[in-house]
GROMACS .gro file of N, CA, C and O in nm:
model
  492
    1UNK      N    1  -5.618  -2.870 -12.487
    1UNK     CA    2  -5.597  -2.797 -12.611
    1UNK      C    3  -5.618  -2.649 -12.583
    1UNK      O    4  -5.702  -2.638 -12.494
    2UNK      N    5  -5.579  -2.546 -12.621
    2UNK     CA    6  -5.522  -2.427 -12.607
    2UNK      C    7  -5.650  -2.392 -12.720
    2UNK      O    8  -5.726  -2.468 -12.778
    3UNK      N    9  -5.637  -2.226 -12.724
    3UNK     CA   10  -5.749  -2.154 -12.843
    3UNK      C   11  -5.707  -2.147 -12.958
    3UNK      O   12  -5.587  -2.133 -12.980
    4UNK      N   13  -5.755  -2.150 -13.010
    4UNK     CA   14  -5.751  -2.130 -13.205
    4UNK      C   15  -5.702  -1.981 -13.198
    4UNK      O   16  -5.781  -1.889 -13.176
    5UNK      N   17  -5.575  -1.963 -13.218
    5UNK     CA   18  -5.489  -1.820 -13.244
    5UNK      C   19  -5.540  -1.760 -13.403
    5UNK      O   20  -5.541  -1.836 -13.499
    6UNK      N   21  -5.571  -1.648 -13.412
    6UNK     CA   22  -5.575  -1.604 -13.565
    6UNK      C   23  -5.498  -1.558 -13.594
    6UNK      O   24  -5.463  -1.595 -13.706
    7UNK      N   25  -5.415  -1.461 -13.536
    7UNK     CA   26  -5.258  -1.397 -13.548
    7UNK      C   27  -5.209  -1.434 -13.430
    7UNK      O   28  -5.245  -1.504 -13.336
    8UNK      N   29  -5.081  -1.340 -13.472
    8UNK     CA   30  -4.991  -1.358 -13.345
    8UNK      C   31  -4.855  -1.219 -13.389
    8UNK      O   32  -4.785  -1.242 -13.488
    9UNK      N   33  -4.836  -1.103 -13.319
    9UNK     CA   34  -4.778  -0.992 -13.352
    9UNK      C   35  -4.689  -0.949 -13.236
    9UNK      O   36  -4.723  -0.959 -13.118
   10UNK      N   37  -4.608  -0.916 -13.265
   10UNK     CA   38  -4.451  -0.923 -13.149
   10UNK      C   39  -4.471  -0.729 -13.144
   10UNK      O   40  -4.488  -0.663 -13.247
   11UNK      N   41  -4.464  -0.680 -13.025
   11UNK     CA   42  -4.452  -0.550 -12.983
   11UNK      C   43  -4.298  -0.534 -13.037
   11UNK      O   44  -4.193  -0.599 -13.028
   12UNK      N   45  -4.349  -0.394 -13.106
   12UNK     CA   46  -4.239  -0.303 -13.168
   12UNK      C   47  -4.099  -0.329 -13.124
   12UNK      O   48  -4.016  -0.385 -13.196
   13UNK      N   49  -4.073  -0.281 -12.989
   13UNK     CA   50  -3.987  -0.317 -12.842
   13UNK      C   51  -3.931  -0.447 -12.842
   13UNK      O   52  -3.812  -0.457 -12.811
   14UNK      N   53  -4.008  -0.571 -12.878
   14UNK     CA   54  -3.956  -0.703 -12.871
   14UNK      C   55  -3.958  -0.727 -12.742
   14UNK      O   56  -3.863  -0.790 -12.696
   15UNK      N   57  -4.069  -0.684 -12.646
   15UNK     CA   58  -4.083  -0.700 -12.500
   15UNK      C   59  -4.196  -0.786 -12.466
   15UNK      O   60  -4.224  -0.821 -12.351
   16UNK      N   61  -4.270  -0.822 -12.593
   16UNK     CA   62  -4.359  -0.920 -12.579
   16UNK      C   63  -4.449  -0.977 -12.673
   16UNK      O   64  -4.459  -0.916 -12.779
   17UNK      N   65  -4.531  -1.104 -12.654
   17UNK     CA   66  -4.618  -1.110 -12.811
   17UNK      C   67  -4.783  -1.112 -12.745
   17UNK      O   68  -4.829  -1.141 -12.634
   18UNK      N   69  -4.838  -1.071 -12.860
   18UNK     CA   70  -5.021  -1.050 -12.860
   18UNK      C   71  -5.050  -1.135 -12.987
   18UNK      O   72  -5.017  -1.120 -13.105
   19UNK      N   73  -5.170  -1.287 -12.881
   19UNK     CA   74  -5.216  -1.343 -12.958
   19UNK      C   75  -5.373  -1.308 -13.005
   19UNK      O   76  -5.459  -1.278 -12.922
   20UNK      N   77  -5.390  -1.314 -13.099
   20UNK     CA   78  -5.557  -1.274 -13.114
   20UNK      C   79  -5.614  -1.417 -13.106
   20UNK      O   80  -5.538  -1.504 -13.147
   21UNK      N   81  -5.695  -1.444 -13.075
   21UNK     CA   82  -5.759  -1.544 -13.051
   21UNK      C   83  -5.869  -1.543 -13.100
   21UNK      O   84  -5.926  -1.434 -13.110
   22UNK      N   85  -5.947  -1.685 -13.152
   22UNK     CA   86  -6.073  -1.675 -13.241
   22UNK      C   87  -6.153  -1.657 -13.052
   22UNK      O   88  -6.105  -1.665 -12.938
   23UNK      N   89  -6.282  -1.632 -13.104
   23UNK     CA   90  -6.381  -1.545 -13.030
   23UNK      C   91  -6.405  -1.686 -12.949
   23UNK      O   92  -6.353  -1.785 -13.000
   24UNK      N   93  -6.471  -1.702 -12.838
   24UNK     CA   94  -6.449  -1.786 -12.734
   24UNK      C   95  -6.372  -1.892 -12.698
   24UNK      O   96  -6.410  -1.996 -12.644
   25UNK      N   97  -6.265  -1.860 -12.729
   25UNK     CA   98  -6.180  -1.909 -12.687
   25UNK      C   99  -6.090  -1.879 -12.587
   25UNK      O  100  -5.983  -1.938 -12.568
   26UNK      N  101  -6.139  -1.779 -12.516
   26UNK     CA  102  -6.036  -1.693 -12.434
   26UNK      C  103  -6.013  -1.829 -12.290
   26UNK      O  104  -5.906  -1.828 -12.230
   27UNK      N  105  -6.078  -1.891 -12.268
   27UNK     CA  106  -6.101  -1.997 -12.156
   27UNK      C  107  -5.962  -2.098 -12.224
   27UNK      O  108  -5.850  -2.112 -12.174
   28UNK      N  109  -5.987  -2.123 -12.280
   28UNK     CA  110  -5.896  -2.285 -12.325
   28UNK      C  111  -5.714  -2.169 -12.341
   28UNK      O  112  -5.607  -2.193 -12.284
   29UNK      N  113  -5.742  -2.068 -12.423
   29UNK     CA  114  -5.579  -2.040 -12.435
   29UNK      C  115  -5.518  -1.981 -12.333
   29UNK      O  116  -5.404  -1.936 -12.344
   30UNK      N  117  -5.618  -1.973 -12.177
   30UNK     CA  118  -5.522  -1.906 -12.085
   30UNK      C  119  -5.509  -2.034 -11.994
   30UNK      O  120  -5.433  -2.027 -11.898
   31UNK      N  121  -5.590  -2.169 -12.020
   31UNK     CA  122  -5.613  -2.336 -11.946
   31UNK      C  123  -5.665  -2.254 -11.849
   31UNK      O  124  -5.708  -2.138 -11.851
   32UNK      N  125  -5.647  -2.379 -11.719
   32UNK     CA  126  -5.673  -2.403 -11.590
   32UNK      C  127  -5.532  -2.345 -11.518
   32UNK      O  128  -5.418  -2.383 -11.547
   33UNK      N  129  -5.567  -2.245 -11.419
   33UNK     CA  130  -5.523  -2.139 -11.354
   33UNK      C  131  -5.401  -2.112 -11.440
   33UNK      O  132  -5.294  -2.141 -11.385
   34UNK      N  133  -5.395  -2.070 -11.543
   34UNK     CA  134  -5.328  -2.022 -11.637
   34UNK      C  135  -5.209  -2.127 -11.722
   34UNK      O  136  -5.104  -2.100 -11.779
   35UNK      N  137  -5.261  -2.219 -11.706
   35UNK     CA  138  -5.124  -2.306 -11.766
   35UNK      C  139  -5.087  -2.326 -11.882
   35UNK      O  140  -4.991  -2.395 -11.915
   36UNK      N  141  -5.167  -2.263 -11.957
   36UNK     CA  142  -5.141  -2.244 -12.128
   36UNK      C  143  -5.040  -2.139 -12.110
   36UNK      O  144  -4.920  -2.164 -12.121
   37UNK      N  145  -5.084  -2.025 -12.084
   37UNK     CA  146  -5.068  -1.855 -12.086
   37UNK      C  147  -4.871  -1.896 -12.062
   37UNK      O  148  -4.767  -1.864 -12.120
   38UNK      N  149  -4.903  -1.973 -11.956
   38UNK     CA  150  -4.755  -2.004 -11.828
   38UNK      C  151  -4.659  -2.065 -11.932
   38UNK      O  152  -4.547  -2.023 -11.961
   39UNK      N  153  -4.727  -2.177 -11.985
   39UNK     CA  154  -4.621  -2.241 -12.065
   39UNK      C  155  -4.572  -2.141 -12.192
   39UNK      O  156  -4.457  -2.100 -12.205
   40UNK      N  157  -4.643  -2.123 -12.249
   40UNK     CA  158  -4.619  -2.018 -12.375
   40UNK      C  159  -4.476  -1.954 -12.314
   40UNK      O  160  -4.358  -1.970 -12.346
   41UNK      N  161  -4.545  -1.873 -12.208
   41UNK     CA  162  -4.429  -1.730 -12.170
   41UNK      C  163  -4.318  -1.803 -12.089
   41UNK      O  164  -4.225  -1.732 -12.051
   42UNK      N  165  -4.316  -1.899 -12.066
   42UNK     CA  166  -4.220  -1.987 -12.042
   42UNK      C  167  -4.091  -2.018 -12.173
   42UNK      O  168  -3.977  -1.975 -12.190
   43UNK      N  169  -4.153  -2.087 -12.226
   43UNK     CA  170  -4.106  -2.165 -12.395
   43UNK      C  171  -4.014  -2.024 -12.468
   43UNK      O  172  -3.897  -2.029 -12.505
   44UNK      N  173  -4.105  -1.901 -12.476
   44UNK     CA  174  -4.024  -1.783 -12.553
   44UNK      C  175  -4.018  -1.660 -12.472
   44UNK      O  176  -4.013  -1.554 -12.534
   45UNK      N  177  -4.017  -1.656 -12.336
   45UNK     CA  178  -3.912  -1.630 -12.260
   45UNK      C  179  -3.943  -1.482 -12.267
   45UNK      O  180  -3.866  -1.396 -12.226
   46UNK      N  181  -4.096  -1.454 -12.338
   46UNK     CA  182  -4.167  -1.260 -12.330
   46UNK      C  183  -4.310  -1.285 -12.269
   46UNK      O  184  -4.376  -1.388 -12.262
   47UNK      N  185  -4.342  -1.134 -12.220
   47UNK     CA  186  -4.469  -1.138 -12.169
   47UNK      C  187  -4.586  -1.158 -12.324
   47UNK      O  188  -4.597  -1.104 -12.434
   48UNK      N  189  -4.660  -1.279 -12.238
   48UNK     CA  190  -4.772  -1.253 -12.347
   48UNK      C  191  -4.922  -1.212 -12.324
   48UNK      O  192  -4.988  -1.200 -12.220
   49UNK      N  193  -4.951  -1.196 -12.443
   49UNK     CA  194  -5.127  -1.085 -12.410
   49UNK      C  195  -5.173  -1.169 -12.497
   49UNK      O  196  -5.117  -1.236 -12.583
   50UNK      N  197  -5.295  -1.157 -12.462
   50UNK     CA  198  -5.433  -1.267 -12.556
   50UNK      C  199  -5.525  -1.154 -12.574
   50UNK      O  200  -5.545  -1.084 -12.475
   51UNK      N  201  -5.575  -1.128 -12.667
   51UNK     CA  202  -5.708  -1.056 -12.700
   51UNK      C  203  -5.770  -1.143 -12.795
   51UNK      O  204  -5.716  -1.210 -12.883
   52UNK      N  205  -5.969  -1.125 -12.748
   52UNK     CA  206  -6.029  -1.265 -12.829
   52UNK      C  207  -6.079  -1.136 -12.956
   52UNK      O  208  -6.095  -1.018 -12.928
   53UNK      N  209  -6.094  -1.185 -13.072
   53UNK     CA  210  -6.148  -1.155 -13.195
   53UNK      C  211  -6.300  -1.151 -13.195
   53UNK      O  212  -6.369  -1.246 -13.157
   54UNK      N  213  -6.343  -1.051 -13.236
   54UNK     CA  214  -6.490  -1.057 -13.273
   54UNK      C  215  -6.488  -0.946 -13.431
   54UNK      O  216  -6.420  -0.844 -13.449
   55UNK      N  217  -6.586  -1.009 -13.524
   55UNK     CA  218  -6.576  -0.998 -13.652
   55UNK      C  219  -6.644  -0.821 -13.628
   55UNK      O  220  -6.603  -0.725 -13.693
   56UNK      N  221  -6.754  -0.815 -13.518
   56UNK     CA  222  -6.777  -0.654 -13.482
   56UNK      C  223  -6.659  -0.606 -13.442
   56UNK      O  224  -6.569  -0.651 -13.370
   57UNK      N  225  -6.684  -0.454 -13.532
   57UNK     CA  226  -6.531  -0.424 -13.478
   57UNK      C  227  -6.556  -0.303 -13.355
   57UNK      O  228  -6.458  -0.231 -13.335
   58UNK      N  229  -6.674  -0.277 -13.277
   58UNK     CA  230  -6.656  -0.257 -13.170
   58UNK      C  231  -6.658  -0.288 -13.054
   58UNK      O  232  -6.643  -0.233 -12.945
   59UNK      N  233  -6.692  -0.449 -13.120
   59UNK     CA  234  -6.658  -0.564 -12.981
   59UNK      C  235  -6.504  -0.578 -12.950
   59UNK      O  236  -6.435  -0.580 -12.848
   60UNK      N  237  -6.482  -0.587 -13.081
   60UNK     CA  238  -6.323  -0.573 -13.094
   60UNK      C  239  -6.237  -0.480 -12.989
   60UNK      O  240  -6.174  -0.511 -12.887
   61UNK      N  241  -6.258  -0.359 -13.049
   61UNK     CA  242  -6.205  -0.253 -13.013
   61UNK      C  243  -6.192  -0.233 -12.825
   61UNK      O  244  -6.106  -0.174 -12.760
   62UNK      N  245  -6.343  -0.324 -12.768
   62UNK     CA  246  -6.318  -0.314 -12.626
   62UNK      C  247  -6.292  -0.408 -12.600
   62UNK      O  248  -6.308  -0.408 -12.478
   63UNK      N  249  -6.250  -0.529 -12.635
   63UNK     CA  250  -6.177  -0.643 -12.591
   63UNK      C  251  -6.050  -0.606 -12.609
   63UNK      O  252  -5.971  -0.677 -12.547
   64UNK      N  253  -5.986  -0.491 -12.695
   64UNK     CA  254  -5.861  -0.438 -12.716
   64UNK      C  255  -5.786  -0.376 -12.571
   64UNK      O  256  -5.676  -0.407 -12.524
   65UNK      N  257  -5.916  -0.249 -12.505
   65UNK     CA  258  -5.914  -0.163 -12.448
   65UNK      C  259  -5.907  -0.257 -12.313
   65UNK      O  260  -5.820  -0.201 -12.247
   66UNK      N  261  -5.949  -0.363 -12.241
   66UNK     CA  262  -5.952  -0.455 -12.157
   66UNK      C  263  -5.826  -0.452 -12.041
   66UNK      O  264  -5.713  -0.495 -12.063
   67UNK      N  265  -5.864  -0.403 -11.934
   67UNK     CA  266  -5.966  -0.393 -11.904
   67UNK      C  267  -6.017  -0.259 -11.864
   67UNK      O  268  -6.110  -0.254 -11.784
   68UNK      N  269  -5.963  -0.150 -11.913
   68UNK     CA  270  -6.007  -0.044 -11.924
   68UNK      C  271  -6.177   0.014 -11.983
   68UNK      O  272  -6.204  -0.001 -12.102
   69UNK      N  273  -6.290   0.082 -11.882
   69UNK     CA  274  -6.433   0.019 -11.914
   69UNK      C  275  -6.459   0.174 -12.044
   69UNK      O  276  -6.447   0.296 -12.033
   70UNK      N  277  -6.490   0.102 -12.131
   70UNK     CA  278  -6.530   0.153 -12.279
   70UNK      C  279  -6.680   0.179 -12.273
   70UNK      O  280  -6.773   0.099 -12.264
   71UNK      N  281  -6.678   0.322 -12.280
   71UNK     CA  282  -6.854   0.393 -12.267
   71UNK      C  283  -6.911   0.363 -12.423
   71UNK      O  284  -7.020   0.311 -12.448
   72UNK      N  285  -6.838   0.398 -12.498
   72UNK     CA  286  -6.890   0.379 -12.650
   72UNK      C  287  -6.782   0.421 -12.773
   72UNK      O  288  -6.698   0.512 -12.775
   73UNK      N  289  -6.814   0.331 -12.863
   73UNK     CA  290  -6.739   0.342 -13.021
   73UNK      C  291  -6.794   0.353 -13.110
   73UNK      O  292  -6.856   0.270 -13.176
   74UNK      N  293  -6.776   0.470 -13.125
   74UNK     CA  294  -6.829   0.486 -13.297
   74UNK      C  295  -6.672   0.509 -13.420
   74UNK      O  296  -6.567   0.572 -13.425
   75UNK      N  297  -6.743   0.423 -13.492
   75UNK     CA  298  -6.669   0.414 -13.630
   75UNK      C  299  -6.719   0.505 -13.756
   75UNK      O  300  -6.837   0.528 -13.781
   76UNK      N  301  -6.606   0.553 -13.831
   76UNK     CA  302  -6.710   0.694 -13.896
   76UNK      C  303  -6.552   0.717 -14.010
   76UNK      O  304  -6.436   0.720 -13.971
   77UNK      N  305  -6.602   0.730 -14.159
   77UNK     CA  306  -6.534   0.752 -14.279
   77UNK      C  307  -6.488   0.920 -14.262
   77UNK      O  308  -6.580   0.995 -14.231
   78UNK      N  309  -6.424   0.950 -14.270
   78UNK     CA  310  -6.331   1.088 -14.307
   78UNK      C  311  -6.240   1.135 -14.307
   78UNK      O  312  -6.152   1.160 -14.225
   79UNK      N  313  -6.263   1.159 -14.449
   79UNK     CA  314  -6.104   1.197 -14.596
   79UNK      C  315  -6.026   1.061 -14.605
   79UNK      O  316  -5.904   1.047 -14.595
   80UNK      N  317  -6.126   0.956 -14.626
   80UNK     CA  318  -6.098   0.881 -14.689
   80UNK      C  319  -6.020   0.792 -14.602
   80UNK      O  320  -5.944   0.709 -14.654
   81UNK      N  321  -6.033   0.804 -14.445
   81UNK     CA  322  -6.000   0.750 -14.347
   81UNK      C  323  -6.069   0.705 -14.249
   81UNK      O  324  -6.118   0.795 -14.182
   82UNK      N  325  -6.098   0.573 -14.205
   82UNK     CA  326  -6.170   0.495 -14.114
   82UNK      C  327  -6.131   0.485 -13.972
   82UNK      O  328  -6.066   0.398 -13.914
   83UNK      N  329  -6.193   0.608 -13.926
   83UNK     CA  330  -6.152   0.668 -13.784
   83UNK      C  331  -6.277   0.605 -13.691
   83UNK      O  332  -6.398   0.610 -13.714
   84UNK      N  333  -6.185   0.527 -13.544
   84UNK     CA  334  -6.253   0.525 -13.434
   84UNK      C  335  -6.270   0.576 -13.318
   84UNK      O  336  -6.199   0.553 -13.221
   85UNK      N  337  -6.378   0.658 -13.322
   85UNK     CA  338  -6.360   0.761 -13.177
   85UNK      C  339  -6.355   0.624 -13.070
   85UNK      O  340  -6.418   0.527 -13.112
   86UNK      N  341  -6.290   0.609 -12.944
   86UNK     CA  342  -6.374   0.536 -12.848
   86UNK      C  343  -6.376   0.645 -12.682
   86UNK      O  344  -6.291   0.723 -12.639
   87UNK      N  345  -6.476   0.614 -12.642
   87UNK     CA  346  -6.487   0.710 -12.551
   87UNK      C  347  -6.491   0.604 -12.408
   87UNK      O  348  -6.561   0.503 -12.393
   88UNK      N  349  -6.382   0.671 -12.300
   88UNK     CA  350  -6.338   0.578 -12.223
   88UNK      C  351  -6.393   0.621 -12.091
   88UNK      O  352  -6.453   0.728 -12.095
   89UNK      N  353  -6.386   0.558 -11.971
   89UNK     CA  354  -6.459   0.643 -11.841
   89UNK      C  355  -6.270   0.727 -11.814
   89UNK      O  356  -6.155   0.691 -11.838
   90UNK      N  357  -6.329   0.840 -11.756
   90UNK     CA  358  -6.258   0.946 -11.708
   90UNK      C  359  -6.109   0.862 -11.637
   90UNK      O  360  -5.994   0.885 -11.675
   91UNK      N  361  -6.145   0.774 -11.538
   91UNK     CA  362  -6.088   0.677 -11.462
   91UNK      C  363  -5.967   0.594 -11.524
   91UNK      O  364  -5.855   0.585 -11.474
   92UNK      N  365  -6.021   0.521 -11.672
   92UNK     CA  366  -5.957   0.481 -11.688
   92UNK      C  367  -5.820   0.513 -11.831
   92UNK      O  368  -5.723   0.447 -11.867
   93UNK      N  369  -5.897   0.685 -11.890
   93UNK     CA  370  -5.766   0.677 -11.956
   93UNK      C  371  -5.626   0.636 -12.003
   93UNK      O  372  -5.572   0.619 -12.112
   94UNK      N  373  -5.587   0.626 -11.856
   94UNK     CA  374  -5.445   0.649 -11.821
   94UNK      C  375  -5.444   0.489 -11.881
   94UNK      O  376  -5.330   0.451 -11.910
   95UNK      N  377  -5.548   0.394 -11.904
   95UNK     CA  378  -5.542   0.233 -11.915
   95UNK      C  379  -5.515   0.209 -11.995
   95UNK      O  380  -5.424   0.132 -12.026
   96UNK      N  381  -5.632   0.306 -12.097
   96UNK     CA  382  -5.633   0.235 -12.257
   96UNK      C  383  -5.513   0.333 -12.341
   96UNK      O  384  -5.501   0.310 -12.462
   97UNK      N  385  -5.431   0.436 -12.281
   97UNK     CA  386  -5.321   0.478 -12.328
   97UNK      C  387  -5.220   0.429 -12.314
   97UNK      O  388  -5.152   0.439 -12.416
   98UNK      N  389  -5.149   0.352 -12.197
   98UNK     CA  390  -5.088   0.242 -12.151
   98UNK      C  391  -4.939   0.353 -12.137
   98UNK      O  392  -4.919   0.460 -12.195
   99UNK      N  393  -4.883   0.307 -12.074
   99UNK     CA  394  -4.699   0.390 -12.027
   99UNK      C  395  -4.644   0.388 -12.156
   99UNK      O  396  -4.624   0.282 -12.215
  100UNK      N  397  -4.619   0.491 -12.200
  100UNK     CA  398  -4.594   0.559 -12.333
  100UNK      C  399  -4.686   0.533 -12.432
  100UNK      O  400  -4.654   0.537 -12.551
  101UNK      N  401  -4.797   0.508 -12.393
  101UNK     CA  402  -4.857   0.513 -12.512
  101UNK      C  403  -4.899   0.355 -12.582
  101UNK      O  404  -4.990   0.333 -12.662
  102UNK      N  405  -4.790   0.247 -12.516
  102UNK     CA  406  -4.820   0.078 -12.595
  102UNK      C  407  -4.923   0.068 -12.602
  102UNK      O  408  -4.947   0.022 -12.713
  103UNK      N  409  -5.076   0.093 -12.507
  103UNK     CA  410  -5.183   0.021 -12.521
  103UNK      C  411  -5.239   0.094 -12.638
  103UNK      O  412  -5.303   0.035 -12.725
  104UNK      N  413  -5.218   0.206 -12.641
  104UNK     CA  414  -5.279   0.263 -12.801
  104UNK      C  415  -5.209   0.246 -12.921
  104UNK      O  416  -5.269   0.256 -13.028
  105UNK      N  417  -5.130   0.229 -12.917
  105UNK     CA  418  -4.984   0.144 -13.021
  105UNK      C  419  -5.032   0.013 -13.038
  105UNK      O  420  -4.984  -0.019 -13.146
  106UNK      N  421  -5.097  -0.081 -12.997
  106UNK     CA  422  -5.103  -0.206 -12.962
  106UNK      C  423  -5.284  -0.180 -13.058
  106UNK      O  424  -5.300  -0.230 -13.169
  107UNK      N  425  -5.355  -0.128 -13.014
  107UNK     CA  426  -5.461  -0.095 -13.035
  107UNK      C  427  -5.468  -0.068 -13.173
  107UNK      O  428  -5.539  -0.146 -13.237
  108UNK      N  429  -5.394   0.053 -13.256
  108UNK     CA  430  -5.423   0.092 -13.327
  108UNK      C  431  -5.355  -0.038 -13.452
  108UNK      O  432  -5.401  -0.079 -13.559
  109UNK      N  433  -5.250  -0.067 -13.388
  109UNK     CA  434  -5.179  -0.192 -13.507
  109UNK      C  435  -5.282  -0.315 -13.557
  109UNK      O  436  -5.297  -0.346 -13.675
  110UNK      N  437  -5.342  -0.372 -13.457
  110UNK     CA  438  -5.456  -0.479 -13.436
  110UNK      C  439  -5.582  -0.417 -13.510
  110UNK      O  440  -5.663  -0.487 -13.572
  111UNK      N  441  -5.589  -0.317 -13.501
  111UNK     CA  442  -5.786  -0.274 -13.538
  111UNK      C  443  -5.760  -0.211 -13.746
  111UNK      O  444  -5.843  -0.196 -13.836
  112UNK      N  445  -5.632  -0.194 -13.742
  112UNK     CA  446  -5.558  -0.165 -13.884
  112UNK      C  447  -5.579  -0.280 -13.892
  112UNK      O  448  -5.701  -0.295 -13.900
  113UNK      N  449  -5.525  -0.377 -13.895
  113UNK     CA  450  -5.497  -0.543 -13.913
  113UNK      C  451  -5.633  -0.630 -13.987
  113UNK      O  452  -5.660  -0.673 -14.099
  114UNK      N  453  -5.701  -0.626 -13.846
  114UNK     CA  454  -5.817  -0.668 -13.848
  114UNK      C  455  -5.990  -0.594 -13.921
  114UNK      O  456  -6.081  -0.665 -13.964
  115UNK      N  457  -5.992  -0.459 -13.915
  115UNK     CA  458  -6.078  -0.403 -13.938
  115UNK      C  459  -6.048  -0.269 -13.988
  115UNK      O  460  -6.119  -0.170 -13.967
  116UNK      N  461  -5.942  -0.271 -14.053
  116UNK     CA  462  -5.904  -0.172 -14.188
  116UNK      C  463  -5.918  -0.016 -14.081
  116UNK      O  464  -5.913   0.088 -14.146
  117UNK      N  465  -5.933  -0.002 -13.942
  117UNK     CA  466  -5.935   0.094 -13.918
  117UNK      C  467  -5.799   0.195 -13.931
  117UNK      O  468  -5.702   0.120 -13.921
  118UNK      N  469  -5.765   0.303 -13.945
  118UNK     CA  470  -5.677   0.411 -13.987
  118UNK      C  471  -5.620   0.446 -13.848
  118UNK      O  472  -5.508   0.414 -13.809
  119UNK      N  473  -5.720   0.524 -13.774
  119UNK     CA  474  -5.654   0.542 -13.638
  119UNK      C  475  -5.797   0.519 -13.509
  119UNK      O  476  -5.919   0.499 -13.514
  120UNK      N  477  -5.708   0.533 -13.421
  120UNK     CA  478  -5.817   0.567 -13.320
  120UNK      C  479  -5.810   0.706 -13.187
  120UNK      O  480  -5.704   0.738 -13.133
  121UNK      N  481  -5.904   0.751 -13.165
  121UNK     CA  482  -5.943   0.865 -13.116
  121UNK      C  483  -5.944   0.810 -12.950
  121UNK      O  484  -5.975   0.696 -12.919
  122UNK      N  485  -5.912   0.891 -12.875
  122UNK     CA  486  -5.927   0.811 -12.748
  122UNK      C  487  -6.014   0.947 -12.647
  122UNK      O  488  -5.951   1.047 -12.612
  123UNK      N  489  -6.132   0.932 -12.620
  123UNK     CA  490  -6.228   1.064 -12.603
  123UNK      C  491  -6.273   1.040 -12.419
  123UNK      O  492  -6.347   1.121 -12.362
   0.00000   0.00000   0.00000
């Protein structure tokens, strides 16, 4: 049996889908040496991404950033907008911004979704 999916959201592009997954489950929806993950991207024929859910939303936010290593997140109200700084190591910028930008596109759609955040800050 595969993980308990909570969503499931198709990149802008149509180049691939991101499942969120309830919180430990990341073991069962990728199986044994990946044969969940395999079959999936098999069956509909796009790359797929798993990120696990945690109801904290700055557990969240670095299971987002993954595997790019996340120094710290703070979440913080202003003008009426629920902004997340996250501050990344020097190293891995280039990670959690992703080639044009998808991994923060990807990021910011999911943490809207899930945890009403507005945008995110990448520091």
């Amino acid at each position: 049996r595969g993980g308990m999916v909570r969503c499931c959201s198709v990149y802008e592009d149509n180049r691939g889908i991101i499942f969120v997954i309830k919180k430990g489950d990341m073991g069962a929806a990728i199986g044994r040496r990946g044969s969940n993950i395999n079959r999936v991207n098999k069956s509909v024929g796009k790359q797929i991404e798993i990120v696990e859910y945690s109801e904290d939303v700055k557990e969240f936010l670095d299971n987002l950033f993954q595997p790019a290593a996340i120094k710290n997140v703070m979440v913080v109200n202003k003008n009426n907008k629920r902004l997340a700084y996250v501050e990344v190591a020097n190293k891995d910028k280039g990670i959690a911004i992703g080639r044009d930008g998808r991994n923060i596109l990807k990021a910011k759609m999911l943490a809207q979704r899930h945890h009403g955040i507005d945008d995110i800050i990448i520091q």
